[in-house]
Amino acid sequence: DQLDAALHRFMAQRFDLDRDPVLRASLFEIDEHEHVLALVVHHIVADGWSMHLISKELATCYAARCAGNAPALPVPELHYGDYAHWQ
């Protein structure tokens, strides 16, 4: 119940685009060996499709680091600068 309330408070914070970053993260400790990472991203930065990719890559990186390895992510086919230039 305490975690649920803390997560709701964290997620309910509004973004002030004049002064706040557009992504917030917080790590909630359940016990010594269990934690919950919460990410809140303003919709101008990511949509549902993007959040799926962010979550997948974050999980890949976390699993690799837990195993003592460097993450092995695929090289993006297109970079934002390329896309912006194309537009």
mmCIF file of N, CA and C in Angstrom:
data_model
loop_
_atom_site.group_PDB
_atom_site.id
_atom_site.type_symbol
_atom_site.label_atom_id
_atom_site.label_comp_id
_atom_site.label_asym_id
_atom_site.label_seq_id
_atom_site.Cartn_x
_atom_site.Cartn_y
_atom_site.Cartn_z
ATOM 1 N N ASP A 1 0.825 -1.202 0.000
ATOM 2 C CA ASP A 1 0.000 0.000 0.000
ATOM 3 C C ASP A 1 0.867 1.264 0.000
ATOM 4 N N GLN A 2 1.985 1.231 0.746
ATOM 5 C CA GLN A 2 2.858 2.402 0.797
ATOM 6 C C GLN A 2 3.520 2.639 -0.553
ATOM 7 N N LEU A 3 3.944 1.565 -1.220
ATOM 8 C CA LEU A 3 4.553 1.702 -2.536
ATOM 9 C C LEU A 3 3.532 2.256 -3.517
ATOM 10 N N ASP A 4 2.341 1.718 -3.497
ATOM 11 C CA ASP A 4 1.284 2.182 -4.395
ATOM 12 C C ASP A 4 1.040 3.681 -4.222
ATOM 13 N N ALA A 5 0.948 4.124 -2.980
ATOM 14 C CA ALA A 5 0.715 5.545 -2.702
ATOM 15 C C ALA A 5 1.896 6.395 -3.166
ATOM 16 N N ALA A 6 3.109 5.923 -2.919
ATOM 17 C CA ALA A 6 4.299 6.668 -3.331
ATOM 18 C C ALA A 6 4.378 6.762 -4.859
ATOM 19 N N LEU A 7 4.058 5.675 -5.549
ATOM 20 C CA LEU A 7 4.060 5.689 -7.011
ATOM 21 C C LEU A 7 3.013 6.654 -7.555
ATOM 22 N N HIS A 8 1.836 6.645 -6.978
ATOM 23 C CA HIS A 8 0.784 7.567 -7.421
ATOM 24 C C HIS A 8 1.195 9.021 -7.203
ATOM 25 N N ARG A 9 1.811 9.321 -6.062
ATOM 26 C CA ARG A 9 2.278 10.697 -5.818
ATOM 27 C C ARG A 9 3.342 11.094 -6.845
ATOM 28 N N PHE A 10 4.268 10.185 -7.114
ATOM 29 C CA PHE A 10 5.332 10.465 -8.069
ATOM 30 C C PHE A 10 4.761 10.706 -9.464
ATOM 31 N N MET A 11 3.850 9.861 -9.884
ATOM 32 C CA MET A 11 3.284 9.969 -11.230
ATOM 33 C C MET A 11 2.336 11.155 -11.376
ATOM 34 N N ALA A 12 1.759 11.606 -10.290
ATOM 35 C CA ALA A 12 0.780 12.700 -10.349
ATOM 36 C C ALA A 12 1.422 14.084 -10.448
ATOM 37 N N GLN A 13 2.727 14.173 -10.229
ATOM 38 C CA GLN A 13 3.406 15.469 -10.314
ATOM 39 C C GLN A 13 3.318 15.988 -11.742
ATOM 40 N N ARG A 14 2.898 17.223 -11.873
ATOM 41 C CA ARG A 14 2.771 17.837 -13.199
ATOM 42 C C ARG A 14 4.132 18.306 -13.693
ATOM 43 N N PHE A 15 4.270 18.371 -14.995
ATOM 44 C CA PHE A 15 5.479 18.903 -15.610
ATOM 45 C C PHE A 15 5.324 20.411 -15.773
ATOM 46 N N ASP A 16 6.331 21.144 -15.385
ATOM 47 C CA ASP A 16 6.427 22.570 -15.695
ATOM 48 C C ASP A 16 7.504 22.685 -16.756
ATOM 49 N N LEU A 17 7.083 22.809 -18.003
ATOM 50 C CA LEU A 17 8.036 22.773 -19.116
ATOM 51 C C LEU A 17 9.000 23.947 -19.121
ATOM 52 N N ASP A 18 8.730 24.975 -18.343
ATOM 53 C CA ASP A 18 9.659 26.102 -18.239
ATOM 54 C C ASP A 18 10.853 25.790 -17.349
ATOM 55 N N ARG A 19 10.703 24.790 -16.445
ATOM 56 C CA ARG A 19 11.795 24.545 -15.508
ATOM 57 C C ARG A 19 12.109 23.076 -15.242
ATOM 58 N N ASP A 20 11.226 22.176 -15.580
ATOM 59 C CA ASP A 20 11.415 20.761 -15.251
ATOM 60 C C ASP A 20 11.973 19.974 -16.433
ATOM 61 N N PRO A 21 12.744 18.922 -16.151
ATOM 62 C CA PRO A 21 13.122 18.009 -17.232
ATOM 63 C C PRO A 21 11.862 17.281 -17.720
ATOM 64 N N VAL A 22 11.901 16.781 -18.940
ATOM 65 C CA VAL A 22 10.727 16.121 -19.516
ATOM 66 C C VAL A 22 10.708 14.620 -19.227
ATOM 67 N N LEU A 23 11.666 14.162 -18.434
ATOM 68 C CA LEU A 23 11.709 12.777 -17.983
ATOM 69 C C LEU A 23 12.108 12.777 -16.510
ATOM 70 N N ARG A 24 11.356 12.044 -15.713
ATOM 71 C CA ARG A 24 11.682 11.898 -14.289
ATOM 72 C C ARG A 24 11.822 10.416 -13.986
ATOM 73 N N ALA A 25 12.748 10.106 -13.096
ATOM 74 C CA ALA A 25 12.938 8.722 -12.656
ATOM 75 C C ALA A 25 13.088 8.712 -11.145
ATOM 76 N N SER A 26 12.586 7.661 -10.536
ATOM 77 C CA SER A 26 12.748 7.488 -9.098
ATOM 78 C C SER A 26 12.851 5.995 -8.800
ATOM 79 N N LEU A 27 13.729 5.659 -7.873
ATOM 80 C CA LEU A 27 13.915 4.278 -7.467
ATOM 81 C C LEU A 27 13.331 4.103 -6.075
ATOM 82 N N PHE A 28 12.365 3.207 -5.957
ATOM 83 C CA PHE A 28 11.704 2.941 -4.682
ATOM 84 C C PHE A 28 12.239 1.627 -4.116
ATOM 85 N N GLU A 29 12.704 1.665 -2.888
ATOM 86 C CA GLU A 29 13.264 0.472 -2.251
ATOM 87 C C GLU A 29 12.170 -0.286 -1.506
ATOM 88 N N ILE A 30 11.970 -1.528 -1.898
ATOM 89 C CA ILE A 30 11.021 -2.413 -1.212
ATOM 90 C C ILE A 30 11.723 -3.052 -0.018
ATOM 91 N N ASP A 31 12.881 -3.631 -0.280
ATOM 92 C CA ASP A 31 13.755 -4.158 0.758
ATOM 93 C C ASP A 31 15.178 -4.143 0.205
ATOM 94 N N GLU A 32 16.098 -4.764 0.898
ATOM 95 C CA GLU A 32 17.505 -4.715 0.496
ATOM 96 C C GLU A 32 17.752 -5.247 -0.920
ATOM 97 N N HIS A 33 16.921 -6.197 -1.347
ATOM 98 C CA HIS A 33 17.157 -6.857 -2.639
ATOM 99 C C HIS A 33 16.088 -6.568 -3.685
ATOM 100 N N GLU A 34 15.106 -5.774 -3.360
ATOM 101 C CA GLU A 34 14.019 -5.518 -4.307
ATOM 102 C C GLU A 34 13.722 -4.031 -4.388
ATOM 103 N N HIS A 35 13.691 -3.539 -5.624
ATOM 104 C CA HIS A 35 13.443 -2.129 -5.882
ATOM 105 C C HIS A 35 12.487 -1.997 -7.063
ATOM 106 N N VAL A 36 11.834 -0.851 -7.144
ATOM 107 C CA VAL A 36 10.951 -0.535 -8.265
ATOM 108 C C VAL A 36 11.435 0.763 -8.874
ATOM 109 N N LEU A 37 11.697 0.732 -10.174
ATOM 110 C CA LEU A 37 12.096 1.930 -10.902
ATOM 111 C C LEU A 37 10.864 2.492 -11.593
ATOM 112 N N ALA A 38 10.579 3.752 -11.342
ATOM 113 C CA ALA A 38 9.451 4.426 -11.988
ATOM 114 C C ALA A 38 9.988 5.512 -12.906
ATOM 115 N N LEU A 39 9.494 5.514 -14.136
ATOM 116 C CA LEU A 39 9.834 6.543 -15.109
ATOM 117 C C LEU A 39 8.556 7.259 -15.507
ATOM 118 N N VAL A 40 8.616 8.573 -15.532
ATOM 119 C CA VAL A 40 7.501 9.381 -16.013
ATOM 120 C C VAL A 40 8.063 10.265 -17.107
ATOM 121 N N VAL A 41 7.453 10.189 -18.280
ATOM 122 C CA VAL A 41 7.948 10.906 -19.446
ATOM 123 C C VAL A 41 6.820 11.776 -19.998
ATOM 124 N N HIS A 42 7.123 13.034 -20.267
ATOM 125 C CA HIS A 42 6.128 13.918 -20.869
ATOM 126 C C HIS A 42 5.810 13.426 -22.277
ATOM 127 N N HIS A 43 4.576 13.568 -22.686
ATOM 128 C CA HIS A 43 4.152 13.040 -23.983
ATOM 129 C C HIS A 43 4.805 13.735 -25.172
ATOM 130 N N ILE A 44 5.451 14.884 -24.964
ATOM 131 C CA ILE A 44 6.160 15.509 -26.088
ATOM 132 C C ILE A 44 7.469 14.785 -26.398
ATOM 133 N N VAL A 45 7.907 13.916 -25.493
ATOM 134 C CA VAL A 45 9.171 13.193 -25.658
ATOM 135 C C VAL A 45 8.960 11.776 -26.184
ATOM 136 N N ALA A 46 7.911 11.125 -25.737
ATOM 137 C CA ALA A 46 7.715 9.722 -26.107
ATOM 138 C C ALA A 46 6.230 9.394 -26.155
ATOM 139 N N ASP A 47 5.909 8.464 -27.031
ATOM 140 C CA ASP A 47 4.551 7.947 -27.112
ATOM 141 C C ASP A 47 4.555 6.490 -26.647
ATOM 142 N N GLY A 48 3.443 5.815 -26.776
ATOM 143 C CA GLY A 48 3.359 4.423 -26.328
ATOM 144 C C GLY A 48 4.350 3.515 -27.025
ATOM 145 N N TRP A 49 4.532 3.706 -28.322
ATOM 146 C CA TRP A 49 5.478 2.903 -29.089
ATOM 147 C C TRP A 49 6.891 3.135 -28.581
ATOM 148 N N SER A 50 7.251 4.402 -28.368
ATOM 149 C CA SER A 50 8.585 4.739 -27.882
ATOM 150 C C SER A 50 8.825 4.190 -26.481
ATOM 151 N N MET A 51 7.828 4.276 -25.625
ATOM 152 C CA MET A 51 7.984 3.784 -24.254
ATOM 153 C C MET A 51 8.232 2.279 -24.244
ATOM 154 N N HIS A 52 7.621 1.568 -25.173
ATOM 155 C CA HIS A 52 7.878 0.126 -25.276
ATOM 156 C C HIS A 52 9.362 -0.111 -25.574
ATOM 157 N N LEU A 53 9.919 0.650 -26.507
ATOM 158 C CA LEU A 53 11.336 0.502 -26.847
ATOM 159 C C LEU A 53 12.233 0.901 -25.680
ATOM 160 N N ILE A 54 11.894 1.991 -25.011
ATOM 161 C CA ILE A 54 12.683 2.437 -23.852
ATOM 162 C C ILE A 54 12.680 1.364 -22.772
ATOM 163 N N SER A 55 11.520 0.808 -22.480
ATOM 164 C CA SER A 55 11.408 -0.232 -21.452
ATOM 165 C C SER A 55 12.207 -1.472 -21.831
ATOM 166 N N LYS A 56 12.111 -1.871 -23.098
ATOM 167 C CA LYS A 56 12.822 -3.058 -23.575
ATOM 168 C C LYS A 56 14.335 -2.862 -23.490
ATOM 169 N N GLU A 57 14.822 -1.692 -23.927
ATOM 170 C CA GLU A 57 16.262 -1.437 -23.883
ATOM 171 C C GLU A 57 16.753 -1.286 -22.446
ATOM 172 N N LEU A 58 15.964 -0.665 -21.592
ATOM 173 C CA LEU A 58 16.336 -0.538 -20.187
ATOM 174 C C LEU A 58 16.444 -1.913 -19.532
ATOM 175 N N ALA A 59 15.497 -2.791 -19.818
ATOM 176 C CA ALA A 59 15.540 -4.157 -19.267
ATOM 177 C C ALA A 59 16.753 -4.921 -19.792
ATOM 178 N N THR A 60 17.074 -4.749 -21.065
ATOM 179 C CA THR A 60 18.248 -5.405 -21.651
ATOM 180 C C THR A 60 19.528 -4.922 -20.978
ATOM 181 N N CYS A 61 19.640 -3.613 -20.795
ATOM 182 C CA CYS A 61 20.831 -3.039 -20.151
ATOM 183 C C CYS A 61 20.941 -3.500 -18.698
ATOM 184 N N TYR A 62 19.833 -3.513 -17.990
ATOM 185 C CA TYR A 62 19.841 -3.927 -16.587
ATOM 186 C C TYR A 62 20.271 -5.386 -16.452
ATOM 187 N N ALA A 63 19.697 -6.252 -17.287
ATOM 188 C CA ALA A 63 20.047 -7.676 -17.225
ATOM 189 C C ALA A 63 21.526 -7.890 -17.532
ATOM 190 N N ALA A 64 22.037 -7.166 -18.514
ATOM 191 C CA ALA A 64 23.456 -7.303 -18.858
ATOM 192 C C ALA A 64 24.334 -6.849 -17.701
ATOM 193 N N ARG A 65 24.031 -5.713 -17.109
ATOM 194 C CA ARG A 65 24.837 -5.204 -15.986
ATOM 195 C C ARG A 65 24.754 -6.131 -14.779
ATOM 196 N N CYS A 66 23.584 -6.698 -14.515
ATOM 197 C CA CYS A 66 23.450 -7.645 -13.396
ATOM 198 C C CYS A 66 24.318 -8.884 -13.624
ATOM 199 N N ALA A 67 24.510 -9.242 -14.883
ATOM 200 C CA ALA A 67 25.340 -10.397 -15.223
ATOM 201 C C ALA A 67 26.816 -10.016 -15.347
ATOM 202 N N GLY A 68 27.135 -8.741 -15.115
ATOM 203 C CA GLY A 68 28.516 -8.288 -15.184
ATOM 204 C C GLY A 68 28.998 -7.989 -16.589
ATOM 205 N N ASN A 69 28.076 -7.804 -17.513
ATOM 206 C CA ASN A 69 28.430 -7.554 -18.910
ATOM 207 C C ASN A 69 28.007 -6.150 -19.337
ATOM 208 N N ALA A 70 28.600 -5.701 -20.420
ATOM 209 C CA ALA A 70 28.160 -4.454 -21.042
ATOM 210 C C ALA A 70 26.923 -4.757 -21.880
ATOM 211 N N PRO A 71 25.968 -3.847 -21.923
ATOM 212 C CA PRO A 71 24.777 -4.075 -22.752
ATOM 213 C C PRO A 71 25.136 -4.158 -24.231
ATOM 214 N N ALA A 72 24.447 -5.017 -24.934
ATOM 215 C CA ALA A 72 24.639 -5.163 -26.378
ATOM 216 C C ALA A 72 23.338 -4.766 -27.069
ATOM 217 N N LEU A 73 23.215 -3.484 -27.381
ATOM 218 C CA LEU A 73 22.019 -2.990 -28.050
ATOM 219 C C LEU A 73 22.286 -2.877 -29.547
ATOM 220 N N PRO A 74 21.250 -3.076 -30.352
ATOM 221 C CA PRO A 74 21.443 -2.932 -31.798
ATOM 222 C C PRO A 74 21.722 -1.465 -32.151
ATOM 223 N N VAL A 75 22.500 -1.272 -33.197
ATOM 224 C CA VAL A 75 22.780 0.084 -33.677
ATOM 225 C C VAL A 75 21.534 0.584 -34.403
ATOM 226 N N PRO A 76 21.036 1.772 -34.045
ATOM 227 C CA PRO A 76 19.833 2.279 -34.713
ATOM 228 C C PRO A 76 20.062 2.441 -36.220
ATOM 229 N N GLU A 77 19.054 2.093 -36.983
ATOM 230 C CA GLU A 77 19.141 2.248 -38.430
ATOM 231 C C GLU A 77 19.099 3.724 -38.829
ATOM 232 N N LEU A 78 18.409 4.523 -38.040
ATOM 233 C CA LEU A 78 18.227 5.931 -38.340
ATOM 234 C C LEU A 78 18.429 6.731 -37.063
ATOM 235 N N HIS A 79 19.176 7.790 -37.140
ATOM 236 C CA HIS A 79 19.384 8.671 -36.002
ATOM 237 C C HIS A 79 18.478 9.886 -36.138
ATOM 238 N N TYR A 80 18.177 10.516 -35.012
ATOM 239 C CA TYR A 80 17.255 11.649 -35.040
ATOM 240 C C TYR A 80 17.764 12.756 -35.967
ATOM 241 N N GLY A 81 19.060 13.016 -35.944
ATOM 242 C CA GLY A 81 19.621 14.046 -36.820
ATOM 243 C C GLY A 81 19.376 13.737 -38.285
ATOM 244 N N ASP A 82 19.480 12.455 -38.653
ATOM 245 C CA ASP A 82 19.181 12.038 -40.024
ATOM 246 C C ASP A 82 17.710 12.294 -40.352
ATOM 247 N N TYR A 83 16.859 11.936 -39.438
ATOM 248 C CA TYR A 83 15.417 12.124 -39.641
ATOM 249 C C TYR A 83 15.095 13.608 -39.762
ATOM 250 N N ALA A 84 15.682 14.434 -38.903
ATOM 251 C CA ALA A 84 15.418 15.874 -38.937
ATOM 252 C C ALA A 84 15.894 16.468 -40.258
ATOM 253 N N HIS A 85 17.044 16.020 -40.707
ATOM 254 C CA HIS A 85 17.581 16.510 -41.989
ATOM 255 C C HIS A 85 16.666 16.100 -43.132
ATOM 256 N N TRP A 86 16.171 14.898 -43.072
ATOM 257 C CA TRP A 86 15.263 14.382 -44.100
ATOM 258 C C TRP A 86 13.980 15.206 -44.137
ATOM 259 N N GLN A 87 13.482 15.608 -42.960
ATOM 260 C CA GLN A 87 12.247 16.385 -42.892
ATOM 261 C C GLN A 87 12.474 17.777 -43.435
#
